[in-house]
PDB file of C-alpha atoms in Angstrom:
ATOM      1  CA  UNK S  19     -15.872 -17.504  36.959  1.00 60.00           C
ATOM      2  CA  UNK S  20     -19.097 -17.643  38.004  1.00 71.00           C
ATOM      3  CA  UNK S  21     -21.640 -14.889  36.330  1.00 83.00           C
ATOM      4  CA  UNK S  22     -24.151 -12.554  37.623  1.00 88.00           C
ATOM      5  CA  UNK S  23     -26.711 -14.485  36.347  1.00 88.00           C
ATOM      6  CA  UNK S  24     -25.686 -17.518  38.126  1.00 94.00           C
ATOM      7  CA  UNK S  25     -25.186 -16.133  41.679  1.00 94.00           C
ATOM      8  CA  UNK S  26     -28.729 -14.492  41.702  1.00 94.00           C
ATOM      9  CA  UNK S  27     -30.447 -17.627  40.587  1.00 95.00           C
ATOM     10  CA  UNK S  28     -28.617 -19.314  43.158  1.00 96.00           C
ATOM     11  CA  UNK S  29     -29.770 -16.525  45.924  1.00 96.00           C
ATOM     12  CA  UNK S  30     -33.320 -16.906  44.726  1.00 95.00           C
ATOM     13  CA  UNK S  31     -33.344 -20.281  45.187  1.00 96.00           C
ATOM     14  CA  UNK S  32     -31.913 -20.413  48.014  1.00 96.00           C
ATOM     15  CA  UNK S  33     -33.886 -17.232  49.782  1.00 96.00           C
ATOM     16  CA  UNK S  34     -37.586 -19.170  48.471  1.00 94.00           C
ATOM     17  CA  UNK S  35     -37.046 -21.783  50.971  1.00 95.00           C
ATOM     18  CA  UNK S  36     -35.479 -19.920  53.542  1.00 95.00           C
ATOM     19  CA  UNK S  37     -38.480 -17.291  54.156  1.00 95.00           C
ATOM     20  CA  UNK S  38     -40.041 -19.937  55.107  1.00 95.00           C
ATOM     21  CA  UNK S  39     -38.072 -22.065  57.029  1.00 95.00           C
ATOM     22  CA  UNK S  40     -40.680 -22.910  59.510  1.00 95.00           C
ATOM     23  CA  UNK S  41     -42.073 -24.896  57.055  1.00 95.00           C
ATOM     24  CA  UNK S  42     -38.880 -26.300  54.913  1.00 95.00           C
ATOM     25  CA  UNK S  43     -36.463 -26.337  57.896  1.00 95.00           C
ATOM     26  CA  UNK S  44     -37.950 -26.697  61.387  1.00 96.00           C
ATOM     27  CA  UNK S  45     -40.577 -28.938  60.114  1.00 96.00           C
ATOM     28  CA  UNK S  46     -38.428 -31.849  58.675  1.00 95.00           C
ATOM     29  CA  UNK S  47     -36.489 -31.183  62.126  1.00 96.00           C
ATOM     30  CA  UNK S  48     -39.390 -32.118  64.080  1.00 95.00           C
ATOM     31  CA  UNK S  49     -40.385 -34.790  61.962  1.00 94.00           C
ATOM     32  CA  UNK S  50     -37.339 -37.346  61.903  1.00 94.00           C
ATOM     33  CA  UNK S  51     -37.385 -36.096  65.875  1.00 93.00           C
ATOM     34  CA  UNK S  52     -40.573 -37.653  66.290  1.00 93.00           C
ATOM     35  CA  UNK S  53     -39.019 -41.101  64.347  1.00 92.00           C
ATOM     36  CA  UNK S  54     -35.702 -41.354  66.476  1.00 92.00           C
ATOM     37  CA  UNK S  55     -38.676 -40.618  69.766  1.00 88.00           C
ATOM     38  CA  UNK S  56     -40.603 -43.376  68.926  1.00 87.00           C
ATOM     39  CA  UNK S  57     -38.250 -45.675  67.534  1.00 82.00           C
ATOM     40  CA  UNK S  58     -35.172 -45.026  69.498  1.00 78.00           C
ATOM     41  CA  UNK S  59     -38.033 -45.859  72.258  1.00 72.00           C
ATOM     42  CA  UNK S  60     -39.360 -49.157  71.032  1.00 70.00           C
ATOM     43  CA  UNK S  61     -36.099 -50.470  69.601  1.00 69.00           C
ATOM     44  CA  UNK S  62     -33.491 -49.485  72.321  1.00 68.00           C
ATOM     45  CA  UNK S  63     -32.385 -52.330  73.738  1.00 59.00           C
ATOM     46  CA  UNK S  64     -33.737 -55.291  72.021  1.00 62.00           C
ATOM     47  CA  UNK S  65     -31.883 -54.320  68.344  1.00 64.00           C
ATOM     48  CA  UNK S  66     -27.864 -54.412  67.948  1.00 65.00           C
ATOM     49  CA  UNK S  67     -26.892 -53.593  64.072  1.00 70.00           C
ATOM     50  CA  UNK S  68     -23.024 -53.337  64.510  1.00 71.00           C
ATOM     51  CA  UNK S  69     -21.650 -54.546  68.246  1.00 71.00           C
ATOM     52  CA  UNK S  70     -21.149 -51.726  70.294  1.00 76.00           C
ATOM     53  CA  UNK S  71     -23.665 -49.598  68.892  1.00 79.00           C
ATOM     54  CA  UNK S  72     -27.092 -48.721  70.150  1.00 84.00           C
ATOM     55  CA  UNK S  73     -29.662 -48.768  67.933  1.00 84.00           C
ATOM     56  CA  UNK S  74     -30.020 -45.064  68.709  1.00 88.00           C
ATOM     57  CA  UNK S  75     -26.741 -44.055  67.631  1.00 88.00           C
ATOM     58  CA  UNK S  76     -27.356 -46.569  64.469  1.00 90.00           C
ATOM     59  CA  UNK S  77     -30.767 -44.870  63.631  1.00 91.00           C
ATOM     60  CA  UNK S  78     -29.405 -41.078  63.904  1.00 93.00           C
ATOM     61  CA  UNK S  79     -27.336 -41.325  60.875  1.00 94.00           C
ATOM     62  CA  UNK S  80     -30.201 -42.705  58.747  1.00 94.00           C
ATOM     63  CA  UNK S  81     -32.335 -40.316  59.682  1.00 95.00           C
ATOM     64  CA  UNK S  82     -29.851 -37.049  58.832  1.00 96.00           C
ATOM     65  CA  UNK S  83     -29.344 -38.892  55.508  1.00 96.00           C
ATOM     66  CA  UNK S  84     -32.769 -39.110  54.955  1.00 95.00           C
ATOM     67  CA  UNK S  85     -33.514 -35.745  56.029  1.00 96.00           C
ATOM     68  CA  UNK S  86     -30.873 -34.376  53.680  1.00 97.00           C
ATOM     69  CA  UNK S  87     -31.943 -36.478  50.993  1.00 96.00           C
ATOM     70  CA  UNK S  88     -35.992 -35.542  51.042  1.00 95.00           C
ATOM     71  CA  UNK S  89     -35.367 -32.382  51.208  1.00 96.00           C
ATOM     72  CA  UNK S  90     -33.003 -31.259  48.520  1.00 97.00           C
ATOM     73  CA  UNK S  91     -35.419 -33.124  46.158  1.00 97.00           C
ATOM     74  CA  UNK S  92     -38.045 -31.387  47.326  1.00 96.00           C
ATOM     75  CA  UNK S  93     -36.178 -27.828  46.934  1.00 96.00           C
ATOM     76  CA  UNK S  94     -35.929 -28.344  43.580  1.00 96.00           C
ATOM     77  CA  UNK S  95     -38.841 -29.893  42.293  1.00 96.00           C
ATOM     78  CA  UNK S  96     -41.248 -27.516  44.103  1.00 95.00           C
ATOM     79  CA  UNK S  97     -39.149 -24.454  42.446  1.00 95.00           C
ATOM     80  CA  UNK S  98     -39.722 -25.732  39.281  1.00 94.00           C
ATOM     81  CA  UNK S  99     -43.192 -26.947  38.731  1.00 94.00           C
ATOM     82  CA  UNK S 100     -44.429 -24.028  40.827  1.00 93.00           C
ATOM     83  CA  UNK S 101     -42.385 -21.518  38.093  1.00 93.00           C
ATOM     84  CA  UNK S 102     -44.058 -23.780  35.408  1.00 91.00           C
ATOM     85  CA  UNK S 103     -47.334 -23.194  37.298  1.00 90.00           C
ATOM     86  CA  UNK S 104     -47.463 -19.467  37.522  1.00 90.00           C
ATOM     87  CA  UNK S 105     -45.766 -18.726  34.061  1.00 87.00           C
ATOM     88  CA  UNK S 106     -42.577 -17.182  35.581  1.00 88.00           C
ATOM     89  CA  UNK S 107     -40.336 -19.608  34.045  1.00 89.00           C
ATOM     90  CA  UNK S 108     -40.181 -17.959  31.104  1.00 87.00           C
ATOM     91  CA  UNK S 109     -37.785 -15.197  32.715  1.00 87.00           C
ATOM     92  CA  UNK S 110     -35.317 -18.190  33.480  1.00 89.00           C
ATOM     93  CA  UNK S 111     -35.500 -19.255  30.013  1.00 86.00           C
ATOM     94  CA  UNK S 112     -34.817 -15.708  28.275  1.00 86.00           C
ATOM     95  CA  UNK S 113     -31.851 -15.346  30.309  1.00 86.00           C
ATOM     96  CA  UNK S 114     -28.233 -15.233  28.808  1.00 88.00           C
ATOM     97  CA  UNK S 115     -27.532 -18.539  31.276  1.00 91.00           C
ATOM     98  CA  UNK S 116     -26.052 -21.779  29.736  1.00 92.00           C
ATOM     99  CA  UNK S 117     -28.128 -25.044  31.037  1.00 92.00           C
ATOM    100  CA  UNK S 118     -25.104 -25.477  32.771  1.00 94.00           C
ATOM    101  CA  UNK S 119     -25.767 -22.936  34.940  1.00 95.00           C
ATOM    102  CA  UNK S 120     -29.321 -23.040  35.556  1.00 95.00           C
ATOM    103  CA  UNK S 121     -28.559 -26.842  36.440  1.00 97.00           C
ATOM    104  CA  UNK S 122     -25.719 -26.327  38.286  1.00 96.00           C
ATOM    105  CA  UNK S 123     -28.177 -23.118  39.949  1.00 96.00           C
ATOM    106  CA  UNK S 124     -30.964 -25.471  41.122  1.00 97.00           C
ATOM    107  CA  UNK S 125     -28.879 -28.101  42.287  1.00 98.00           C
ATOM    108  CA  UNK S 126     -26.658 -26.101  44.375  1.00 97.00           C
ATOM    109  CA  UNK S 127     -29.443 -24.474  46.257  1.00 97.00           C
ATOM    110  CA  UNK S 128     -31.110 -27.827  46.976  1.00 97.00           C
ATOM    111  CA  UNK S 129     -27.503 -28.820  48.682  1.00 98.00           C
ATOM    112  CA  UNK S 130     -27.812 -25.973  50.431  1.00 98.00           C
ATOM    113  CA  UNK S 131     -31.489 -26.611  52.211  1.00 97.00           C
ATOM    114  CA  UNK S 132     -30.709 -30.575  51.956  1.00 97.00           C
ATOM    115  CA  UNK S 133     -27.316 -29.537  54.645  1.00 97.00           C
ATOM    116  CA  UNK S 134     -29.274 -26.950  56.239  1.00 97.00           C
ATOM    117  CA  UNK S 135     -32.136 -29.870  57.539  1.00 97.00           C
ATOM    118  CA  UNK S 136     -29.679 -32.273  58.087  1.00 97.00           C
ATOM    119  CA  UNK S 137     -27.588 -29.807  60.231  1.00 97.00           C
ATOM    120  CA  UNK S 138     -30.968 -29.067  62.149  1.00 96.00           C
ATOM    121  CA  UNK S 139     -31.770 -32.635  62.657  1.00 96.00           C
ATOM    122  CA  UNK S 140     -28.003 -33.338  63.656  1.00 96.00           C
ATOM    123  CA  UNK S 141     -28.360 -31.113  66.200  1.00 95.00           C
ATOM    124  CA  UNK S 142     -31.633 -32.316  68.022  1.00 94.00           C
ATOM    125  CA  UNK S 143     -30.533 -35.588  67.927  1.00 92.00           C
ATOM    126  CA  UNK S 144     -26.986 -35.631  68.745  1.00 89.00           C
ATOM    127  CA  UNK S 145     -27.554 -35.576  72.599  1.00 88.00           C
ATOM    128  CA  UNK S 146     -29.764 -38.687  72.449  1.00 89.00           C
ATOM    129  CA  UNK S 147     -26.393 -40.819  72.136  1.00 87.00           C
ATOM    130  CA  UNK S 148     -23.131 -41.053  71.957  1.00 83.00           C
ATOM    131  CA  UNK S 149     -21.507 -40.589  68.470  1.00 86.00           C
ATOM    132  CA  UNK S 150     -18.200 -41.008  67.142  1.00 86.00           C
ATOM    133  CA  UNK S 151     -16.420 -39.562  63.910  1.00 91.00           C
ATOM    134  CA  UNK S 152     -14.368 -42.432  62.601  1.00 91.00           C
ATOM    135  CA  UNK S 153     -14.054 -40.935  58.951  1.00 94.00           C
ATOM    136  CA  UNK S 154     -15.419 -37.164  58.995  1.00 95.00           C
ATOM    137  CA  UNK S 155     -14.791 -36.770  55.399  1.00 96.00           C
ATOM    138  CA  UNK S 156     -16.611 -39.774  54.163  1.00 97.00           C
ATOM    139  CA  UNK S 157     -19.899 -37.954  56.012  1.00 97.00           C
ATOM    140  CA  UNK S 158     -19.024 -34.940  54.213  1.00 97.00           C
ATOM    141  CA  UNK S 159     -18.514 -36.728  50.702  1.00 97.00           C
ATOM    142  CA  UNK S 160     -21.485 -38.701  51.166  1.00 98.00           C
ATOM    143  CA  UNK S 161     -23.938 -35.646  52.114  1.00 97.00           C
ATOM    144  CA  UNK S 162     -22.486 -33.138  49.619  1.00 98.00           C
ATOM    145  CA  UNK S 163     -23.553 -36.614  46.676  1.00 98.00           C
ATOM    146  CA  UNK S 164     -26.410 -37.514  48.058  1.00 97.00           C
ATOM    147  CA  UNK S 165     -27.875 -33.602  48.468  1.00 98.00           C
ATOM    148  CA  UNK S 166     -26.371 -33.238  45.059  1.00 98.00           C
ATOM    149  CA  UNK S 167     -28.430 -36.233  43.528  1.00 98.00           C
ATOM    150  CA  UNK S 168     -31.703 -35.742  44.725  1.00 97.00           C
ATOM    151  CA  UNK S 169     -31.566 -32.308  44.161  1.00 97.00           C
ATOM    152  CA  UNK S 170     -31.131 -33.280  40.642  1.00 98.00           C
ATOM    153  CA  UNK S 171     -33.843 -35.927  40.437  1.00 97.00           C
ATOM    154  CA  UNK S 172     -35.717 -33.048  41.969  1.00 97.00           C
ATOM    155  CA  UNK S 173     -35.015 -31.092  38.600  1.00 97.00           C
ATOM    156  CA  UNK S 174     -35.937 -33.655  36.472  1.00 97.00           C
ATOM    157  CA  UNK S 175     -39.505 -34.319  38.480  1.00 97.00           C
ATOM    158  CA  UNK S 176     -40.305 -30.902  37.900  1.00 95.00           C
ATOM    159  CA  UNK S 177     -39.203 -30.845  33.919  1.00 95.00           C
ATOM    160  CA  UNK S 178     -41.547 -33.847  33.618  1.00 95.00           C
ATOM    161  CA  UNK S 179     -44.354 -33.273  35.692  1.00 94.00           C
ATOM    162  CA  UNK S 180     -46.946 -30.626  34.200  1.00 91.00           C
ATOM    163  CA  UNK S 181     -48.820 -30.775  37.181  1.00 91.00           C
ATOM    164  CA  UNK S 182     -48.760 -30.920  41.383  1.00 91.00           C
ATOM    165  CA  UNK S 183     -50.305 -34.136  41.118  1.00 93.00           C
ATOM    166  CA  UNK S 184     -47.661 -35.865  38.628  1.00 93.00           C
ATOM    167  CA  UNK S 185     -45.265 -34.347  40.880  1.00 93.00           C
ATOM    168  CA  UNK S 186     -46.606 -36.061  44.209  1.00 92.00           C
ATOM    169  CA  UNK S 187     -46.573 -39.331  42.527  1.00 93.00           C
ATOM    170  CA  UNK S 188     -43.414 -39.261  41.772  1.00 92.00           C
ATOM    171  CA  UNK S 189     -42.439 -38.117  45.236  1.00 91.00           C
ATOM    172  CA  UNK S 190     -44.300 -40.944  46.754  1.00 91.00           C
ATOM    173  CA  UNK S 191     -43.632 -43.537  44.601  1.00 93.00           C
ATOM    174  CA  UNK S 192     -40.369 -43.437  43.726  1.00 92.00           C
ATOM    175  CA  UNK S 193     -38.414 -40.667  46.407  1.00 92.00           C
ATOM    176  CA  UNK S 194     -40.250 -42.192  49.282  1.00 90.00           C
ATOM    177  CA  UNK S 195     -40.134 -45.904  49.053  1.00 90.00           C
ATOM    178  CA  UNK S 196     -36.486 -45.851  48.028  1.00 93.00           C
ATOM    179  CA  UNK S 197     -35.624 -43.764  51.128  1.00 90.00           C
ATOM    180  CA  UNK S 198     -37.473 -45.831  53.976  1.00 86.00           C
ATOM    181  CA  UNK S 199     -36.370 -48.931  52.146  1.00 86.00           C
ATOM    182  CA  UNK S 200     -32.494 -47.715  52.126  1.00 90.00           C
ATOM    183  CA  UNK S 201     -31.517 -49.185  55.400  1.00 87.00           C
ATOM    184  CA  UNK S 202     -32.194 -46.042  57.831  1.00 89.00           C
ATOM    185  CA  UNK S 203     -34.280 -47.868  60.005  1.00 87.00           C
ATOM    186  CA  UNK S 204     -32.158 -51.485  59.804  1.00 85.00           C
ATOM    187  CA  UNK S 205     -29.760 -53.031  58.495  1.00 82.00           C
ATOM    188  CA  UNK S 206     -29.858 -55.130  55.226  1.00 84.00           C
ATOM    189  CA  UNK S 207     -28.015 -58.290  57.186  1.00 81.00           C
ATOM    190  CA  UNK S 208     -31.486 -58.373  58.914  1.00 80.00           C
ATOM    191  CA  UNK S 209     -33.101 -59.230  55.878  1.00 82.00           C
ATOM    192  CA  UNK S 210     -33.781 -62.190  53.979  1.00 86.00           C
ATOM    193  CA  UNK S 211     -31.196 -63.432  50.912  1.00 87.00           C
ATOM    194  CA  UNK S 212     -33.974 -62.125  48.629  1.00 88.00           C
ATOM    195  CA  UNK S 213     -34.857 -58.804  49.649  1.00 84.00           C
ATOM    196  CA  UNK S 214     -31.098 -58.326  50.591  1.00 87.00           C
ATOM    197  CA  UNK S 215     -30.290 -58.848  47.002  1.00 89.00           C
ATOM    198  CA  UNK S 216     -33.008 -55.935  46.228  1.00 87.00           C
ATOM    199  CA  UNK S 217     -31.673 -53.492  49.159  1.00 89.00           C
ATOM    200  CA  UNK S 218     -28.239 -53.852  46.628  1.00 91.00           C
ATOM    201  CA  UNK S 219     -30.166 -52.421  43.337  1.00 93.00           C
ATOM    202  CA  UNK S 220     -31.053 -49.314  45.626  1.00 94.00           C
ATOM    203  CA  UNK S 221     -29.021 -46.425  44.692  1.00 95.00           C
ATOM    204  CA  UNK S 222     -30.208 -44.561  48.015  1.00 96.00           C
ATOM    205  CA  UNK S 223     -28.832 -47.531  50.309  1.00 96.00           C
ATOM    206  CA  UNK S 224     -25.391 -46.703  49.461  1.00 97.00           C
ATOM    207  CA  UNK S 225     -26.291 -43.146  50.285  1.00 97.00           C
ATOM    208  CA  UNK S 226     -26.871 -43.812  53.955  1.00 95.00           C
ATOM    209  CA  UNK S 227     -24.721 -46.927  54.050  1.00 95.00           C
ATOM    210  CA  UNK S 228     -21.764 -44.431  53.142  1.00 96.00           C
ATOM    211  CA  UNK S 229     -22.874 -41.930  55.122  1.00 97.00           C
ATOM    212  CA  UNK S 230     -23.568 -44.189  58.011  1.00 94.00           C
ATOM    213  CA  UNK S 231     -20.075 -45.351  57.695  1.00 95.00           C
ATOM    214  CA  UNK S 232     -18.440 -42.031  58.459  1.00 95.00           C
ATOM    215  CA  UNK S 233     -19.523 -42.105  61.716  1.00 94.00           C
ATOM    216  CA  UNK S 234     -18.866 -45.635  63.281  1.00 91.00           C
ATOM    217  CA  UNK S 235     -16.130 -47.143  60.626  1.00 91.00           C
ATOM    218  CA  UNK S 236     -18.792 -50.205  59.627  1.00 89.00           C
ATOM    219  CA  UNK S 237     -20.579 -50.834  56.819  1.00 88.00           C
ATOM    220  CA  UNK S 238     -22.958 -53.558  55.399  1.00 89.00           C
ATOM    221  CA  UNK S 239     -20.773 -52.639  51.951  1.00 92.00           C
ATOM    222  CA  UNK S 240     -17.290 -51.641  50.989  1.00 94.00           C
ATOM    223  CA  UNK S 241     -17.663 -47.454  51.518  1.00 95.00           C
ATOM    224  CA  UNK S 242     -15.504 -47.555  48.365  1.00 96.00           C
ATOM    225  CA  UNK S 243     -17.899 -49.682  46.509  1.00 96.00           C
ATOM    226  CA  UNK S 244     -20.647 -47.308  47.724  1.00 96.00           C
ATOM    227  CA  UNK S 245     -18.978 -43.909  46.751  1.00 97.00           C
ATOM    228  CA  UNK S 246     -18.033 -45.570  43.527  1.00 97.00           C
ATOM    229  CA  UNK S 247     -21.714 -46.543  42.760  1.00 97.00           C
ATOM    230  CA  UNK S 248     -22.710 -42.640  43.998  1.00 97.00           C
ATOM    231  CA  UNK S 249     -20.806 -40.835  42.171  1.00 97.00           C
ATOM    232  CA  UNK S 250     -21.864 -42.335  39.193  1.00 97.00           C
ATOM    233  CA  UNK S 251     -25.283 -42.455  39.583  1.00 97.00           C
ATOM    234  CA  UNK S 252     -24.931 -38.627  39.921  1.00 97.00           C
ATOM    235  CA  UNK S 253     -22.973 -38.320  36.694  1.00 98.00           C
ATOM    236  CA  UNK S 254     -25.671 -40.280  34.680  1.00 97.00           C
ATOM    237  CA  UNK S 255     -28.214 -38.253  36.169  1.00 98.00           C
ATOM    238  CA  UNK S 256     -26.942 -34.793  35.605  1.00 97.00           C
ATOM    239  CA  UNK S 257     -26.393 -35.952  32.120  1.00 97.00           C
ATOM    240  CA  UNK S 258     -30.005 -36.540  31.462  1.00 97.00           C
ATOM    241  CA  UNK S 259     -30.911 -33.469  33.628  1.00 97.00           C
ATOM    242  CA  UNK S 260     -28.728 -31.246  31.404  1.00 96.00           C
ATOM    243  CA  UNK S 261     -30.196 -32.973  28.067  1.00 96.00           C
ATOM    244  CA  UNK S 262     -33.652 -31.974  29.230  1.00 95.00           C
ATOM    245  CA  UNK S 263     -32.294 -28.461  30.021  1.00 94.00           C
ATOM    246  CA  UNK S 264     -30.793 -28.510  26.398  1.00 93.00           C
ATOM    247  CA  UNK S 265     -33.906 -29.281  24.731  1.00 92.00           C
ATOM    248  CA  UNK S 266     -36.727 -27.946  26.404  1.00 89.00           C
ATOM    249  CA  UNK S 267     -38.798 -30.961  27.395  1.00 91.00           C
ATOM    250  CA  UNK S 268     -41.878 -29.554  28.896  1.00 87.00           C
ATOM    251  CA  UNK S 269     -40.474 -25.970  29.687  1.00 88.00           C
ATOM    252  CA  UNK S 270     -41.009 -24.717  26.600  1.00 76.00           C
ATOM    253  CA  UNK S 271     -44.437 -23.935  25.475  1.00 62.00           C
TER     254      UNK S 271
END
C-alpha cells in the first residue's frame, strides 16, 4: 500500500512540471514538430527504411520516443539539483520515506511528463501520415521502460551533479548524443559495418527500435532481443540509483 508520503511526493513532482507546461509540455511539442517539418520535407520521397513505409511515418515514431525519452530525464534531474540548489532537499531527506519510495517517487513522475510529451507530440504528428498499430502493447511496454529509464538516469544526474553546469554536461554529452544517434532519424542498415556494430552497444537504440516496432511489425533487431536488453538495463540502473539513495552520495551535507 502505497503511503501518504509517497503519493504527495509523487503530486509534487508531478504538479512542478505541470504549472508550467508551456515550457515542459508544449515546447518539446513544437520542437520535434519543427524536426518531422523539415525532415519529413527534405527526406520524403528519396528515403525508404522498411518497404511500404514513408519516411514520414518511419520518422514519427523516433521522434515520440525521443520526446518521451528527453523529457522524463529532464523531469527528474531538474527536480533534484534544483532541491539541492535551494536547500529544500533536506525536507525529502527527514521524511519517514524508504529510498524505495523516494526512487520509485521521482521516477514515476518523470513517466508521467515523459507520456504526457510524447502524447502531445503523437498528436501533432499523427495526421502527417498514415500509421498502423501492428503490436499496441509493445509501444506501450517500450514507452512505460524507456520513460522509466531515463527518468532514472535523470535521478542519478542530479545525485552526482553539485551544480547546473555538471548537470548540462551530462545532458549533452551523454543524454543527447545517445538519443540522435539511436536510429530516430535512420535506420542502422544505412550505416556502415562499423558504426552499425556501435548503433548495437546503444542502450537507447533498442528503445526506439522497440518502440518503432509496435507500430509497423519491423525491426532492424529481434523486439524480443530489444525488450530483453531494456529491461535490464533498467534493473541495473535502479540498482545503482537506489544505492546512491541508500547512502547519501552528494545529498547529504
Amino acid at each position: 500500500m502505497m503511503s501518504t508520503g509517497f503519493r504527495t511526493l509523487v503530486y509534487k513532482e508531478t504538479l512542478r512540471f505541470w504549472k508550467v507546461a508551456t515550457q515542459t509540455v508544449a515546447a518539446p511539442v513544437l520542437t520535434a514538430m519543427l524536426y518531422l517539418l523539415v525532415f519529413g520535407h527534405v527526406l520524403e520521397g528519396r528515403v525508404e527504411v522498411h518497404p511500404g513505409v514513408s519516411y514520414t511515418a518511419f520518422l514519427i515514431p523516433g521522434l515520440v520516443m525521443m520526446s518521451v525519452l528527453q523529457n522524463s530525464f529532464a523531469n527528474s534531474s531538474s527536480s533534484l539539483i534544483q532541491s539541492k540548489i535551494t536547500g529544500n532537499l533536506v525536507f525529502i531527506l527527514l521524511t519517514p520515506l524508504s529510498h524505495w519510495e523516494i526512487f520509485s517517487a521521482y521516477v514515476l513522475a518523470s513517466v508521467v511528463r515523459g507520456l504526457a510529451v510524447g502524447a502531445g507530440v503523437f498528436a501533432v504528428t499523427y495526421w502527417f501520415a498514415e500509421l498502423s498499430f501492428a503490436a499496441p502493447l509493445w509501444i506501450i511496454a517500450f514507452a512505460l521502460l524507456g520513460a522509466a529509464i531515463l527518468g532514472t538516469m535523470g535521478l542519478i544526474a542530479g545525485i552526482w551533479a553539485e551544480k547546473f553546469d555538471q548537470l548540462a554536461a551530462f545532458q549533452n554529452f551523454l543524454i543527447m548524443p545517445a538519443t540522435f544517434l539511436s536510429g530516430v532519424f535512420y535506420s542502422i542498415h544505412s550505416l556502415p559495418p562499423f558504426w552499425q556494430s556501435v548503433s548495437h552497444l546503444n542502450p537507447f537504440f533498442y528503445m526506439i527500435d522497440g518502440f518503432r516496432y509496435g507500430f509497423f511489425g519491423k525491426s532492424d533487431v529481434d523486439p524480443l532481443l530489444s525488450l530483453a536488453i531494456v529491461g535490464g538495463f533498467l534493473v541495473g540502473l535502479a540498482l545503482l540509483a537506489i544505492r546512491l539513495l541508500k547512502s547519501g552520495y552528494r545529498l547529504r551535507h
